[in-house]
Amino acid sequence: MRELTRRFFQLEGCALEESETGLKVQLSPPLRNSFEAETLDLVFRPSAHRQGELISAGSRSFERILEHLKKEGMGCELQLYLPQAEPSTTLELAVRVSYLTEERHDTLLMVNASSSGNAQMVERSALLELPLDAKPKAPFAPIETSLLQELCTRAVATLEARLGEEASTREQRVLEALAGELRRLSSHFGELIAQNELDDAVREELAAELDRCVADEVARHRLEVQLELLGYALIRVQNHDGQG
């Protein structure tokens, strides 16, 4: 998250002052209206939140970074000439995942799929590791549609597997919380219904109220997962200059 934030403001022409816990940003004129400020004091550790705005998925400044990137365009194709490298094509997807129950939890995930056969979740964008001055003198030949489809399929499958694991863990916690609420409701209403002085009509009303409370708790403890594609990059590397 820190590296992504730093590179964004750096590429947008902002002056940066880094510290161990954070980043002070002197915003460039084009960004001042978007962020409604001239400077930002950002931190990346929860323990340092008193020193500035904590940058995380869902935070105010991070959302504005995403809004700016959407306006500029969601994707790019990068062609690099690296004489010592193996030719390759890599598709990178950046996705925001929102887990919705009683509260919303957002996280940023990135996945890479390469023509070498690898598909994996990554913590850092592959773009941050590339020498961006290694551009070829002539454009590469157009990418084959079948290769692009294969990379998309493997990237999505890897992302789905990761989401399945994470959702299963979160759902287990939600179900445990639901079970606790249902036990509490059952005990509370069971004691009321069992009272001898209540007539049958009152008992029926309490039983109906219990059913309504149970239905509300089940609805409240339902896990929903939302996905939003934030951006993509197609990175093509050749060890010879130009087409062919």
XYZ file of C-alpha atoms in Angstrom:
244
model
C 0.000 0.000 0.000
C 2.843 2.393 0.839
C 4.697 1.767 -2.410
C 1.539 2.135 -4.486
C 0.682 5.433 -2.777
C 4.221 6.764 -3.128
C 4.443 5.899 -6.821
C 1.061 7.460 -7.543
C 1.968 10.828 -6.067
C 5.455 10.657 -7.543
C 4.119 10.079 -11.066
C 1.610 12.913 -10.570
C 4.447 15.366 -9.960
C 4.012 15.830 -6.204
C 6.869 16.684 -3.834
C 7.326 13.916 -1.253
C 8.932 13.793 2.173
C 9.195 10.256 3.555
C 9.579 9.108 7.137
C 9.637 5.723 8.821
C 5.905 5.745 9.456
C 4.495 7.971 6.758
C 4.596 10.278 3.799
C 4.134 14.041 3.572
C 2.799 15.049 0.156
C 2.912 18.492 -1.409
C 0.151 18.085 -3.961
C 0.675 19.185 -7.531
C -1.850 21.774 -8.819
C -3.930 19.228 -10.826
C -4.552 17.153 -7.669
C -5.439 19.939 -5.243
C -9.070 20.161 -6.285
C -9.532 16.387 -6.187
C -8.073 16.090 -2.669
C -9.381 19.487 -1.438
C -5.994 20.240 0.104
C -2.505 21.450 -0.753
C -0.666 18.977 1.483
C -1.378 15.536 2.904
C 0.119 13.854 5.953
C -0.275 10.112 5.392
C 0.689 7.160 7.594
C 0.713 3.438 6.888
C 0.751 1.918 10.373
C -2.363 1.849 12.594
C -0.179 2.716 15.590
C 0.761 6.024 13.923
C -2.792 7.185 13.169
C -2.429 10.247 15.418
C 0.357 11.551 13.134
C -1.755 11.672 9.973
C -4.407 9.960 7.874
C -4.075 6.180 7.873
C -3.968 4.918 4.290
C -5.912 1.696 3.800
C -8.579 0.309 1.495
C -11.615 2.505 2.088
C -9.771 5.497 3.566
C -10.618 8.959 2.235
C -7.375 9.683 0.392
C -7.045 6.156 -0.990
C -10.579 6.395 -2.417
C -9.610 9.661 -4.104
C -6.523 8.021 -5.589
C -8.791 5.344 -7.080
C -11.245 7.963 -8.374
C -8.402 9.810 -10.086
C -7.067 6.623 -11.678
C -10.528 5.751 -12.985
C -10.775 9.148 -14.672
C -7.365 8.672 -16.261
C -8.172 5.150 -17.464
C -8.308 1.702 -15.902
C -5.661 -0.114 -17.892
C -2.463 0.042 -19.886
C -0.270 -2.054 -22.150
C 3.458 -1.797 -21.533
C 6.004 -3.010 -24.100
C 9.593 -3.456 -22.904
C 12.800 -4.372 -24.690
C 15.098 -6.288 -22.288
C 17.922 -8.099 -24.115
C 18.736 -10.393 -21.163
C 15.148 -11.348 -20.324
C 13.000 -14.243 -21.459
C 10.145 -13.112 -23.726
C 6.901 -13.062 -21.753
C 3.440 -11.586 -21.505
C 1.925 -10.880 -18.077
C -1.582 -9.777 -17.222
C -2.030 -8.054 -13.859
C -5.420 -7.338 -12.294
C -6.043 -5.079 -9.304
C -9.351 -5.733 -7.549
C -11.092 -4.219 -4.552
C -12.928 -6.841 -2.494
C -15.689 -5.754 -0.114
C -16.972 -8.167 2.542
C -20.383 -7.025 3.748
C -22.122 -8.229 6.900
C -23.047 -5.831 9.711
C -19.939 -3.877 8.750
C -18.015 -3.364 5.527
C -14.418 -4.559 5.197
C -12.462 -3.570 2.070
C -9.200 -5.050 0.877
C -7.036 -4.619 -2.222
C -5.868 -7.741 -4.071
C -3.569 -8.122 -7.066
C -3.100 -11.184 -9.239
C -0.633 -11.868 -12.051
C -0.905 -14.448 -14.826
C 2.126 -14.972 -17.058
C 2.627 -16.726 -20.378
C 5.347 -18.734 -18.610
C 2.530 -20.624 -16.884
C 2.508 -18.939 -13.487
C -0.573 -17.339 -11.935
C -0.287 -15.999 -8.390
C -1.459 -13.424 -5.914
C 1.094 -10.651 -5.412
C 1.710 -8.004 -2.770
C 3.490 -5.585 -5.123
C 2.562 -4.611 -8.636
C 4.879 -5.988 -11.310
C 4.966 -2.463 -12.740
C 7.024 -1.324 -9.745
C 9.817 -3.736 -10.646
C 10.235 -2.789 -14.316
C 12.739 -0.408 -15.961
C 10.230 1.877 -17.625
C 12.870 3.414 -19.916
C 13.390 0.123 -21.822
C 10.844 0.855 -24.530
C 11.309 -0.710 -27.985
C 11.954 1.374 -31.090
C 9.005 -0.224 -32.879
C 5.703 -1.644 -31.561
C 5.411 -5.362 -30.920
C 3.190 -7.528 -33.062
C -0.458 -7.570 -31.854
C -1.096 -9.989 -29.010
C -3.021 -13.130 -29.886
C -6.586 -13.155 -28.590
C -6.250 -16.783 -27.447
C -3.262 -15.897 -25.230
C -5.106 -12.955 -23.670
C -8.132 -15.163 -22.972
C -5.893 -17.811 -21.371
C -4.214 -15.231 -19.120
C -7.610 -13.832 -18.072
C -8.937 -17.312 -17.284
C -5.938 -18.227 -15.117
C -5.898 -14.871 -13.331
C -9.613 -15.106 -12.499
C -9.290 -18.736 -11.339
C -6.426 -17.807 -8.999
C -8.400 -14.852 -7.639
C -11.507 -17.004 -7.113
C -9.491 -19.573 -5.157
C -8.121 -16.849 -2.870
C -11.560 -15.315 -2.378
C -13.047 -18.730 -1.608
C -10.536 -19.299 1.185
C -10.998 -15.825 2.660
C -14.795 -15.895 2.387
C -14.922 -19.325 4.045
C -12.937 -18.041 7.020
C -15.062 -14.915 7.355
C -18.301 -16.856 6.928
C -17.305 -19.223 9.736
C -16.903 -16.259 12.090
C -20.253 -14.859 10.964
C -21.999 -18.197 11.562
C -20.461 -18.490 15.023
C -21.762 -15.015 15.885
C -25.183 -15.947 14.489
C -25.305 -19.138 16.567
C -24.620 -17.096 19.699
C -27.432 -14.660 18.911
C -29.877 -17.486 18.192
C -29.027 -19.181 21.497
C -29.620 -15.907 23.326
C -32.976 -15.347 21.621
C -34.096 -18.929 22.178
C -33.250 -18.744 25.880
C -34.906 -15.367 26.372
C -38.151 -16.145 24.565
C -38.215 -19.720 25.871
C -38.337 -18.449 29.437
C -41.140 -16.001 28.603
C -43.212 -18.578 26.760
C -42.805 -21.108 29.558
C -44.266 -18.803 32.190
C -47.453 -20.420 33.549
C -49.381 -17.183 34.018
C -49.354 -16.389 30.283
C -52.356 -17.447 28.259
C -52.116 -19.250 24.913
C -52.655 -16.090 22.857
C -49.690 -14.336 24.512
C -47.508 -17.405 24.033
C -48.403 -17.458 20.334
C -47.493 -13.767 20.024
C -44.130 -14.399 21.703
C -43.455 -17.382 19.444
C -44.229 -15.240 16.382
C -41.943 -12.485 17.699
C -39.177 -15.046 18.180
C -39.566 -16.150 14.564
C -39.286 -12.525 13.407
C -36.172 -11.923 15.521
C -34.549 -15.106 14.209
C -35.274 -14.072 10.602
C -33.774 -10.606 11.271
C -30.611 -12.098 12.765
C -30.179 -14.535 9.872
C -30.496 -11.651 7.385
C -28.109 -9.485 9.416
C -25.463 -12.207 9.555
C -25.460 -12.998 5.828
C -22.033 -12.540 4.180
C -21.971 -10.729 0.840
C -18.841 -10.349 -1.292
C -18.541 -7.532 -3.843
C -15.754 -7.173 -6.411
C -14.629 -4.089 -8.294
C -11.936 -4.118 -10.970
C -9.707 -1.132 -10.228
C -7.265 -1.562 -13.064
C -5.258 -3.891 -15.243
C -1.877 -3.931 -16.921
C -0.626 -6.009 -19.834
C 3.169 -6.243 -19.659
C 4.961 -7.570 -22.722
C 8.704 -8.224 -22.679
C 10.871 -9.075 -25.709
C 14.612 -9.694 -25.937
C 14.800 -8.234 -29.424
C 13.820 -4.727 -30.516
C 10.581 -4.238 -32.436
C 8.276 -6.689 -34.099
C 8.945 -10.298 -34.952
